[in-house]
Coordinates of C-alpha atoms in Angstrom, one line a residue:
X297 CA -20.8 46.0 -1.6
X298 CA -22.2 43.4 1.3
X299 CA -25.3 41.3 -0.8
X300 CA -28.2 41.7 1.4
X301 CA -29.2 39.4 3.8
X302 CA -32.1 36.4 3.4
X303 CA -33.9 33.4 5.5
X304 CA -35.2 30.6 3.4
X305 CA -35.1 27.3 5.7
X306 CA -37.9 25.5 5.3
X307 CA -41.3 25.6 2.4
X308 CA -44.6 27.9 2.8
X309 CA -48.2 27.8 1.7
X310 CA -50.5 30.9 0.9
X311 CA -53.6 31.5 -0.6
X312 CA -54.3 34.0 -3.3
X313 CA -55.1 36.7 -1.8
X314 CA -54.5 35.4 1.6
X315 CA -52.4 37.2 4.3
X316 CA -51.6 34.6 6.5
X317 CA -48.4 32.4 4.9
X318 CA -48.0 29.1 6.8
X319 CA -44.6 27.4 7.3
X320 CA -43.3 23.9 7.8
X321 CA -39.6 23.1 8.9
X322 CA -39.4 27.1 9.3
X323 CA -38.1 28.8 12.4
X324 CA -39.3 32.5 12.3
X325 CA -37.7 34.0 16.0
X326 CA -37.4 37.6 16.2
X327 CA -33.9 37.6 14.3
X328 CA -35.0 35.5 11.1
X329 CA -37.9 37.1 10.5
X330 CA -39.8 40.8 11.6
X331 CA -42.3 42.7 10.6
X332 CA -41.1 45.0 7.6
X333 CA -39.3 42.2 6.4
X334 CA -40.1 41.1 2.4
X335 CA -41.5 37.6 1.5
X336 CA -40.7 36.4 -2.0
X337 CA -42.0 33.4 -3.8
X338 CA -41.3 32.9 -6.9
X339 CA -41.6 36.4 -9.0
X340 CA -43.6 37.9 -6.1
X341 CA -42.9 39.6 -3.2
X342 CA -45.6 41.4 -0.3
X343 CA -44.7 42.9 2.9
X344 CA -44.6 40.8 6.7
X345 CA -46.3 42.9 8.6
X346 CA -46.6 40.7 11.7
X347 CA -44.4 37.5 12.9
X348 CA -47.2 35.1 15.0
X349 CA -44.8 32.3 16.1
X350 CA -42.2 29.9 14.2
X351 CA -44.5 28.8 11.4
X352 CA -46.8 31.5 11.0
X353 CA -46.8 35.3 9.5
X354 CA -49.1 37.9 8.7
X355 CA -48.2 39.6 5.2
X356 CA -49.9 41.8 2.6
X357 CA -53.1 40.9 0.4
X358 CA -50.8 38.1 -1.4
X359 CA -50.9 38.8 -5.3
X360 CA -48.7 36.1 -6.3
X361 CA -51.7 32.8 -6.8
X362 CA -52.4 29.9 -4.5
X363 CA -49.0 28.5 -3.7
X364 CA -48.3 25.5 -1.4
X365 CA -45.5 23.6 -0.3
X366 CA -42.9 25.8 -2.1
X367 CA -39.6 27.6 -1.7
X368 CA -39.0 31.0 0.1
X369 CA -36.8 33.9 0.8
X370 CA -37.4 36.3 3.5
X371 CA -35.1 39.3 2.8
X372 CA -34.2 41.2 5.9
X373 CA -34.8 44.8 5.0
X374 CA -36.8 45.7 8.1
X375 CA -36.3 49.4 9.0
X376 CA -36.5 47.5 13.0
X377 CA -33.2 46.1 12.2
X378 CA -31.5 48.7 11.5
X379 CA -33.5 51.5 13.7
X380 CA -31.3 53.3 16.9
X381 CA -33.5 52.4 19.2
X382 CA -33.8 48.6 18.7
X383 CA -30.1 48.6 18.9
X384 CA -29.5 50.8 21.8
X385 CA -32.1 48.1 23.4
X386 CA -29.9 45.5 22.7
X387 CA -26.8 46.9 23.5
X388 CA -28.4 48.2 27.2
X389 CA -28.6 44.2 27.5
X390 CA -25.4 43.3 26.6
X391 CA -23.7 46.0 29.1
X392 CA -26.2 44.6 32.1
X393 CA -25.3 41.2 31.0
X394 CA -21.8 42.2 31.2
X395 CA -22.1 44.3 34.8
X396 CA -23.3 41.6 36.4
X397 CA -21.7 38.5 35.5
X398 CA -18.6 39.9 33.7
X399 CA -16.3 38.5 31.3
X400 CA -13.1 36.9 31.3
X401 CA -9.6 38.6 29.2
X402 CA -8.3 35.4 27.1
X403 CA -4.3 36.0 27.6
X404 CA -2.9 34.7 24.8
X405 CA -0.5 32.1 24.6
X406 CA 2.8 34.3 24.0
X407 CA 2.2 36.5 26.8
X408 CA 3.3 36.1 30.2
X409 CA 0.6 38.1 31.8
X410 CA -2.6 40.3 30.6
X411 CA -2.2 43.4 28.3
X412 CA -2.6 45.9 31.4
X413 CA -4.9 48.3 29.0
X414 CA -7.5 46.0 28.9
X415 CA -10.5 45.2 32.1
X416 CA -12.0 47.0 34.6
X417 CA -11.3 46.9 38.5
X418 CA -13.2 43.6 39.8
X419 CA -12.9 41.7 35.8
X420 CA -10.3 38.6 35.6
X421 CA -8.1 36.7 33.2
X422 CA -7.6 33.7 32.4
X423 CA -5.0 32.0 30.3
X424 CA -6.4 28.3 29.0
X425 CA -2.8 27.3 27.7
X426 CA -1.4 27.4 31.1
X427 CA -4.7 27.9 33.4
X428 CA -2.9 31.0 34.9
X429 CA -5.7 33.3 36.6
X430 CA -5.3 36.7 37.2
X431 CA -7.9 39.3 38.6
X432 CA -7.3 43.4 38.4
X433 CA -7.3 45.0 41.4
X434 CA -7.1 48.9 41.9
X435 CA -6.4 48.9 38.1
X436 CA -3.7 46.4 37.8
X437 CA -3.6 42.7 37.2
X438 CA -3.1 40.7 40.1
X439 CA -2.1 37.1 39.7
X440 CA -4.1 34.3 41.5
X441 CA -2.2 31.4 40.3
X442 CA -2.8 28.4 38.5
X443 CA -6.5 26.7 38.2
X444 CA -6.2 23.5 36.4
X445 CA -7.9 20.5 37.0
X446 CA -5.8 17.1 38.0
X447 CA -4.7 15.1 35.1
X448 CA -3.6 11.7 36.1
X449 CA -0.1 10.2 34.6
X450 CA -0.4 7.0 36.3
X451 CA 2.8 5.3 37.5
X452 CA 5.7 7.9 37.9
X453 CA 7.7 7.7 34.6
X454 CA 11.3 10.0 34.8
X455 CA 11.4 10.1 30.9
X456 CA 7.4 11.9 30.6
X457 CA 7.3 16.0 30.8
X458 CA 4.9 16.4 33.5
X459 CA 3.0 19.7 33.9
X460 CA 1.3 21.5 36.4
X461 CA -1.9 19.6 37.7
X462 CA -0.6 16.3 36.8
X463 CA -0.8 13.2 39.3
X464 CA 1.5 10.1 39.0
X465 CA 2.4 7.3 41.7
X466 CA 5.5 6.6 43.3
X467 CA 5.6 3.6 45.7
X468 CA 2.2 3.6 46.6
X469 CA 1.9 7.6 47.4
X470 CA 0.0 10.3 44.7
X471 CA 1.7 13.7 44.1
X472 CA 0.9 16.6 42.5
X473 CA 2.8 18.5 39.8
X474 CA 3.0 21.9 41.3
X475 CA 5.9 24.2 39.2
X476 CA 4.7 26.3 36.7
X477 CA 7.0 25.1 34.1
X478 CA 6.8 21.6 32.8
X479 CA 10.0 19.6 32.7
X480 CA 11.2 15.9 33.2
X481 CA 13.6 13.5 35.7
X482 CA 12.7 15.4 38.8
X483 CA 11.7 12.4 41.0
X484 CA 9.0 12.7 43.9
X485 CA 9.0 13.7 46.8
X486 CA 11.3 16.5 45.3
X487 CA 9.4 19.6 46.9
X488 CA 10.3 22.1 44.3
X489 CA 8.1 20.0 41.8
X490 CA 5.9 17.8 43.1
X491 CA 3.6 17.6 46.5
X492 CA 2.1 15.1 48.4
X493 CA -1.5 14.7 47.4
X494 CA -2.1 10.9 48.9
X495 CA 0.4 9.0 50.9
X496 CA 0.5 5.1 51.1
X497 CA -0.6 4.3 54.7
X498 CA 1.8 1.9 56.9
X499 CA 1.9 -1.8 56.5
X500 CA -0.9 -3.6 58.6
X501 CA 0.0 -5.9 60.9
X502 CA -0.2 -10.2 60.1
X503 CA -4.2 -11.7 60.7
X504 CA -5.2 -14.1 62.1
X505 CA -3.8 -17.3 61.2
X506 CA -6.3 -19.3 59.0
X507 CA -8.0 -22.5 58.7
X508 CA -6.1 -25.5 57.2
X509 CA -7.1 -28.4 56.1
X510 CA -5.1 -31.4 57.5
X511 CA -6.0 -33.3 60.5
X512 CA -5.5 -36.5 62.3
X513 CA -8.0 -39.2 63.7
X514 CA -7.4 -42.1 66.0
X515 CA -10.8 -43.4 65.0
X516 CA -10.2 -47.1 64.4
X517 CA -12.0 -47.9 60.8
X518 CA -11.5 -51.2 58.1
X519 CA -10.7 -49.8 54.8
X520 CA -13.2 -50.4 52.6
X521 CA -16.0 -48.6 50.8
X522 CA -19.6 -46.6 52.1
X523 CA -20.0 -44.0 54.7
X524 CA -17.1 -43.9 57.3
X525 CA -17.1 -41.2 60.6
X526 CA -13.9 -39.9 61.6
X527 CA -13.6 -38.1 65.3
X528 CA -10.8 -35.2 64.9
X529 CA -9.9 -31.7 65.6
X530 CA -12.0 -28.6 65.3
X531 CA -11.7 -25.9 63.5
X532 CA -10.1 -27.2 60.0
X533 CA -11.1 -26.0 56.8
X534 CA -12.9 -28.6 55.1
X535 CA -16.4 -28.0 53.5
X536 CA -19.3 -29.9 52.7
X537 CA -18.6 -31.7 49.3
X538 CA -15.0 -31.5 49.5
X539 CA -12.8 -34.8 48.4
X540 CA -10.9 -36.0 51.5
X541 CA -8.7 -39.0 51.9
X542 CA -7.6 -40.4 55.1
X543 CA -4.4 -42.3 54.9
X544 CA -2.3 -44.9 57.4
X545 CA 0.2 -42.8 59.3
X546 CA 2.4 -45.6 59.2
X547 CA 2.0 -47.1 55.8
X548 CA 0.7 -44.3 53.2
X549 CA -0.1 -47.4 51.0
X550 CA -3.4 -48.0 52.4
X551 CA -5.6 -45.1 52.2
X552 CA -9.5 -44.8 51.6
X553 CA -10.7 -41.6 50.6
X554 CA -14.8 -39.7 49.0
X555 CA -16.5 -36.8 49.5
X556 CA -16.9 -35.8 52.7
X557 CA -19.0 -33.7 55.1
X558 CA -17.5 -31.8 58.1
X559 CA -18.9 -30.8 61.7
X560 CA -17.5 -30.1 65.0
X561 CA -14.8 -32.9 65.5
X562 CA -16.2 -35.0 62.7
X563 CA -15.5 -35.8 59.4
X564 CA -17.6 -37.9 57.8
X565 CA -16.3 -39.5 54.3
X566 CA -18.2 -41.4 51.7
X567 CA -15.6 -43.5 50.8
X568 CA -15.7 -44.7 47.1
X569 CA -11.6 -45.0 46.3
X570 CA -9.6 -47.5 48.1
X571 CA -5.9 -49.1 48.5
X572 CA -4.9 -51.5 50.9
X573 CA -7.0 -53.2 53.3
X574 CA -6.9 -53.7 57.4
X575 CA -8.1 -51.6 60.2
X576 CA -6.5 -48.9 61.1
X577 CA -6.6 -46.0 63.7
X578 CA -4.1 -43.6 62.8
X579 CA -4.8 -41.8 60.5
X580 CA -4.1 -38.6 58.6
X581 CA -6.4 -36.3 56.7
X582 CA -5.7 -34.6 53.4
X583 CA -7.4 -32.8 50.3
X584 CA -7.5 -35.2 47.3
X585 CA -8.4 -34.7 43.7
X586 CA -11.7 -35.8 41.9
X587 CA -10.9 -39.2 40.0
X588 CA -11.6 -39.0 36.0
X589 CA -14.4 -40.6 34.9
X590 CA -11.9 -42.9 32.6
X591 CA -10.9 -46.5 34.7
X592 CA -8.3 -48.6 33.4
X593 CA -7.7 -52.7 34.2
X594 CA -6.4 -54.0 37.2
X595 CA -3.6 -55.5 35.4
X596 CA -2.2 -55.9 31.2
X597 CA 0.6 -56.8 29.0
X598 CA 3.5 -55.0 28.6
X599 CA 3.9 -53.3 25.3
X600 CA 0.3 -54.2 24.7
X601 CA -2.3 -51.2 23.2
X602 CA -5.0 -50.4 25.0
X603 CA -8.4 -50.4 24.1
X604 CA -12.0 -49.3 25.2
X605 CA -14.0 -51.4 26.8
X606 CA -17.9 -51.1 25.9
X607 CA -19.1 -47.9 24.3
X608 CA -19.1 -45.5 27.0
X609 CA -15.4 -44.6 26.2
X610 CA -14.6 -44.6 30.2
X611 CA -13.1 -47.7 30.5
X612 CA -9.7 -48.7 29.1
X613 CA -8.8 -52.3 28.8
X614 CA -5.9 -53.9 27.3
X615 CA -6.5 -54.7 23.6
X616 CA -4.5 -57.9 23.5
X617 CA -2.6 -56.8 20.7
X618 CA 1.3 -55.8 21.3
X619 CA 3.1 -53.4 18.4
X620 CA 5.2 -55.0 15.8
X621 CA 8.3 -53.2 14.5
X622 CA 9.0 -56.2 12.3
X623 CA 9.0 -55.4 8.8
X624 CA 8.7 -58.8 6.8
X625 CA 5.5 -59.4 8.8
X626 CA 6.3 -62.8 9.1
X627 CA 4.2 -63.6 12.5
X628 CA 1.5 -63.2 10.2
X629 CA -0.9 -62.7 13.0
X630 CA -3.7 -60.7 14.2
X631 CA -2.3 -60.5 17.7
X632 CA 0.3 -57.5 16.2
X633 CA -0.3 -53.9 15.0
X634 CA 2.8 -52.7 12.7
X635 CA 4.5 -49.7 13.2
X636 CA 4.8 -47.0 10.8
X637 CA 9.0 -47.7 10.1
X638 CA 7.8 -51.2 10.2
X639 CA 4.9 -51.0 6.8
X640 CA 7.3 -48.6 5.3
X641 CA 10.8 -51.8 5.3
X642 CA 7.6 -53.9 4.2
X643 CA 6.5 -52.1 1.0
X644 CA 9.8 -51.1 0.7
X645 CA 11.1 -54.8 0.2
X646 CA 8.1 -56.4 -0.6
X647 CA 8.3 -58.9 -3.6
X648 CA 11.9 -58.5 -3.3
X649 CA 14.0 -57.0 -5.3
X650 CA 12.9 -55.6 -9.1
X651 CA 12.8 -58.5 -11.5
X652 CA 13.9 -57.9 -15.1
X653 CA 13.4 -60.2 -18.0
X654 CA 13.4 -59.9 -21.9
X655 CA 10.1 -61.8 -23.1
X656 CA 10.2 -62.3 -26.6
X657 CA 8.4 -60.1 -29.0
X658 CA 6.4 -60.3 -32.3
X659 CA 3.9 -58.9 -34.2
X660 CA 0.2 -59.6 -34.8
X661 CA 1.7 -60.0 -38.8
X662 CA 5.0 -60.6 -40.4
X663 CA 7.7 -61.2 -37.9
X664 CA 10.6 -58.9 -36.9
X665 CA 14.4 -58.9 -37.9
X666 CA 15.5 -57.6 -35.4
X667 CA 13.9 -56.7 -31.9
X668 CA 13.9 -56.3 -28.2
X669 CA 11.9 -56.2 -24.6
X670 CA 13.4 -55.1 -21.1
X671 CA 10.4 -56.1 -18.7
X672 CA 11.4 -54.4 -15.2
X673 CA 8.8 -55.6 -12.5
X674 CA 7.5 -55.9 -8.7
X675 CA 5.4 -58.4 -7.3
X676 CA 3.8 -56.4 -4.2
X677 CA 0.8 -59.0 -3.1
X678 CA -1.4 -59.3 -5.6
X679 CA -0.3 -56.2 -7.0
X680 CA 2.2 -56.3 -10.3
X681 CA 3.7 -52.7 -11.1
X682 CA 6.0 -52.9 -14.3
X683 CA 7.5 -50.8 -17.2
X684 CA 8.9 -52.5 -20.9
X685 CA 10.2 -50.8 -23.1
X686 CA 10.5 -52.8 -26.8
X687 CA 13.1 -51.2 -29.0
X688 CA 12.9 -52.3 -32.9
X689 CA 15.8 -52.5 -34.3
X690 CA 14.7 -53.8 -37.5
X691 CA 11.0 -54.3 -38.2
X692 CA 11.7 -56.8 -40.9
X693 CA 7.6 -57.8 -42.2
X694 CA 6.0 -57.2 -38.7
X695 CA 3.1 -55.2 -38.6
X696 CA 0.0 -54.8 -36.4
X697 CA 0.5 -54.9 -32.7
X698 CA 3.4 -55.3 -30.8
X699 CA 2.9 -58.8 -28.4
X700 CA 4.7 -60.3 -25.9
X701 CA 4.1 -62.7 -22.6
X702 CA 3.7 -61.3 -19.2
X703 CA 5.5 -63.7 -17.0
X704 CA 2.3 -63.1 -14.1
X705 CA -1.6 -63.5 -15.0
X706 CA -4.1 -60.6 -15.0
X707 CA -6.9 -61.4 -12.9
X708 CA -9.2 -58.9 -15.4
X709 CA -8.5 -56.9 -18.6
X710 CA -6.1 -54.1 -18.0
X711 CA -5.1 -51.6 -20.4
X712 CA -3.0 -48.2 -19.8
X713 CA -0.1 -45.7 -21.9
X714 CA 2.8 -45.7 -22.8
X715 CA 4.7 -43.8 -25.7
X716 CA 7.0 -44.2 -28.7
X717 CA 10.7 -42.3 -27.7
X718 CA 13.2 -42.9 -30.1
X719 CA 11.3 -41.5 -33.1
X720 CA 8.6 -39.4 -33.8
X721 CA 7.2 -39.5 -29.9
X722 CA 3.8 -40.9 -30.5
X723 CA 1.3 -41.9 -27.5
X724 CA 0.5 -45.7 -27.6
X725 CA -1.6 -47.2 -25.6
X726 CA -1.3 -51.0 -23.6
X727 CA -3.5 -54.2 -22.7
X728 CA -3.6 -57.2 -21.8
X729 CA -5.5 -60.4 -22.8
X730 CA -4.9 -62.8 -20.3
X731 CA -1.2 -63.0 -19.8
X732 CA -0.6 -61.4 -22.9
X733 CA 0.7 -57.7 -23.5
X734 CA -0.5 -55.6 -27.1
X735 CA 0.6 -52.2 -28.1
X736 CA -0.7 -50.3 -30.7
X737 CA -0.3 -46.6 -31.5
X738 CA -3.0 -44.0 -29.6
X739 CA -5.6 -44.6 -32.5
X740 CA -5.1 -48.0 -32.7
X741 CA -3.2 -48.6 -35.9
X742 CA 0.5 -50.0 -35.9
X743 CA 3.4 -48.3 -34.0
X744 CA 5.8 -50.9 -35.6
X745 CA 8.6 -49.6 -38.0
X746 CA 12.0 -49.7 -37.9
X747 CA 14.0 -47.2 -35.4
X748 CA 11.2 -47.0 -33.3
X749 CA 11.3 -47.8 -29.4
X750 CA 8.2 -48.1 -27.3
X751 CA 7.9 -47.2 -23.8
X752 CA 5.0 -48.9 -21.3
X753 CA 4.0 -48.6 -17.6
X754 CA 1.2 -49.5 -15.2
X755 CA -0.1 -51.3 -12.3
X756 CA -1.8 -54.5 -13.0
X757 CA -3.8 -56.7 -10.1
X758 CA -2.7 -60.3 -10.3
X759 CA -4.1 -63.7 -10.1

């Protein structure tokens, strides 16, 4: 069975006893609520017996208390909804509605033209799909044609399905899609598919010639700078502000050239830019470009780096100082700048080759039986980077530190790592007192025993 039907948008207040119910965010039109029509809050329920507007109804003494604010149902049970006459009403609507503007028949998309039971004389057809249009005349359907608005495909392109009512371009021209079946590669101005909607018009003929820049003067001028007047032809383009420069017909060398102002037959220049020098009288006009705001010297060394001049950072001068690719640095001077290959063959040879010596070791106590010291080292500067490793053969009494002589001389206490790598692998640490190297294990007691080999390396700075 169909529930029955309710409104309930919205909240209502009431007073006990009251018999006007007010609503807010309700919407009580003719179809959502009518009189006959049961109002329930809560448990309660009492009889509309008049709709005023949107927000307001007239109902039975209300039994149910004070209530305000609170949710509602409006259960459509009016006998108007239902009642012949009310519908007759709205039906005699519907059919003048109907008689005087009519309706279309949808053809559906599988069919090929409207089912010919359906419409009256006068009534048309209209299938969206396609935008076929048909209208029934004398009781059958009579098509129209197609009603579609333009759809435009932009350049023509023989690979796209075009339909009817599409518009693409082809050299200029528009056409129109005009078969009823869509399809692809049929090229405009084939008639059986497309038609001409906007044709390309004809080539204009050539303008006028323009206004060039150029121009000659026989106007005879020094070179030099300031404000110079040149008499010459009419009619060229220049404008106010332009950049001109005026330049020897016979020798191009000597030119002076500024901003310029233009009038008549002459060409004024405020010359700031020169070369050359003399006075001249033939000469020829041309645009020229704005100078940079950087100025370089009027002469420099060859292989020399350049270097500003002041702190504006617009003038360049030469720097006095040429590039060195010499890698021994022997010049020694401050009147070279090395180049990158050249610092690299410098640290790369510098101090010569690695020096390797065997200082002689002993202990803080006892002496050793038997022991050794490979010093490998590199003098760079003032800058001695070394590694020794002191292999004890046989440890005889020595104990305490390990000590030998550093053939270079500390400028300050250094002290680094090293560790023990022939036996058990223990960190040891390194430094020096004076020119004098001590080892001792990581927590500063004896690393010396027999078997043992100690391993060192750092970077000391030198005297």
């Amino acid at each position: 069975m169909t529930a029955l039907v309710s409104y309930s948008t919205g909240t209502v207040s009431v007073a006990a006893g009251g018999t006007i119910v007010t609503g807010v965010g309700t919407i009580w039109s003719g179809t959502n609520a009518r009189p006959g029509d049961v109002l329930q809050i809560g448990n309660f329920q009492s009889v509309i017996s008049d709709v005023t507007d949107l927000t307001h109804l007239v109902v039975l003494p209300w039994g149910g208390g004070a209530q305000a604010g609170v949710a509602y149902k409006i259960w459509q049970v009016s006998p108007q909804r239902f009642a012949g006459s009310d519908s007759l009403a709205t039906v005699n609507k519907l059919v003048a509605a109907f008689n005087t503007s009519g309706f279309f028949v949808f053809v559906d998309v599988a069919l090929t033209a409207p089912d010919p039971s359906l419409g009256d004389d006068g009534q048309y057809a209209f299938q969206p799909t396609t935008g076929k249009t048909w209208a029934k005349v004398a009781g059958v359907w009579t098509y129209l044609g197609i009603y579609k608005g333009f759809n435009f495909r932009g350049v023509y392109d023989n690979a796209a399905t075009y339909s009817y009512g599409d518009v693409q371009t082809t050299s200029g021209s528009s056409y129109v899609y005009i078969n009823a079946t869509p399809s692809a590669g049929h090229a405009a101005p084939n008639v059986t598919y497309w038609q001409l909607l906007a044709s390309i018009g004809p080539t204009g003929g050539p303008g006028p010639t323009g206004a060039g820049y150029g121009g000659t003067s026989t106007t005879s001028l020094a070179i030099g700078t300031g404000s110079k007047a040149f008499t010459t032809q009419a009619g060229l383009a220049y404008t106010n502000g332009a950049r001109v420069r005026a330049s020897s017909a016979a020798n191009t060398s000597n030119w002076m050239e500024g901003l310029a102002t233009y009038s008549g037959t002459t060409l004024t220049i405020n010359i700031d830019k020169t070369n050359g020098s003399g006075t001249l009288a033939d000469w020829n006009f041309n645009v020229a470009g704005q100078p940079g705001d950087v100025t370089g010297p009027a002469s420099s060394t060859s292989g020399n780096i350049a270097t500003f001049s002041g702190t504006t950072g617009k003038v360049v001068q030469d720097g006095g100082v040429a590039i060195s690719t010499d890698g021994t640095f022997a010049a020694n001077s401050d009147a070279r700048v090395p180049t990158e290959k050249a610092v690299k063959a410098y640290v790369d040879t510098a101090g010569g080759a690695w020096t390797v010596t065997n200082p002689t070791v002993t202990a803080s106590s006892g002496a050793f039986t038997t022991v050794s010291c490979q010093l490998r080292y590199k003098l760079i500067g003032k800058t001695a980077v070394f590694t020794a490793t002191v292999t004890m053969t046989n440890a005889g009494t020595a104990s305490g530190n390990i000590l030998f002589n550093l053939p270079f001389t500390p400028i300050v206490a250094h002290a680094g790592g090293g560790k023990e790598i022939l036996s058990l692998g223990h960190q040891c640490n390194w430094q020096t007192s004076s020119s004098q190297m001590i080892i001792a294990k990581y927590d500063n007691t004896s690393v010396i025993a027999s078997g043992r080999g100690v391993v060192i390396t750092g970077t000391i700075e030198v005297v």
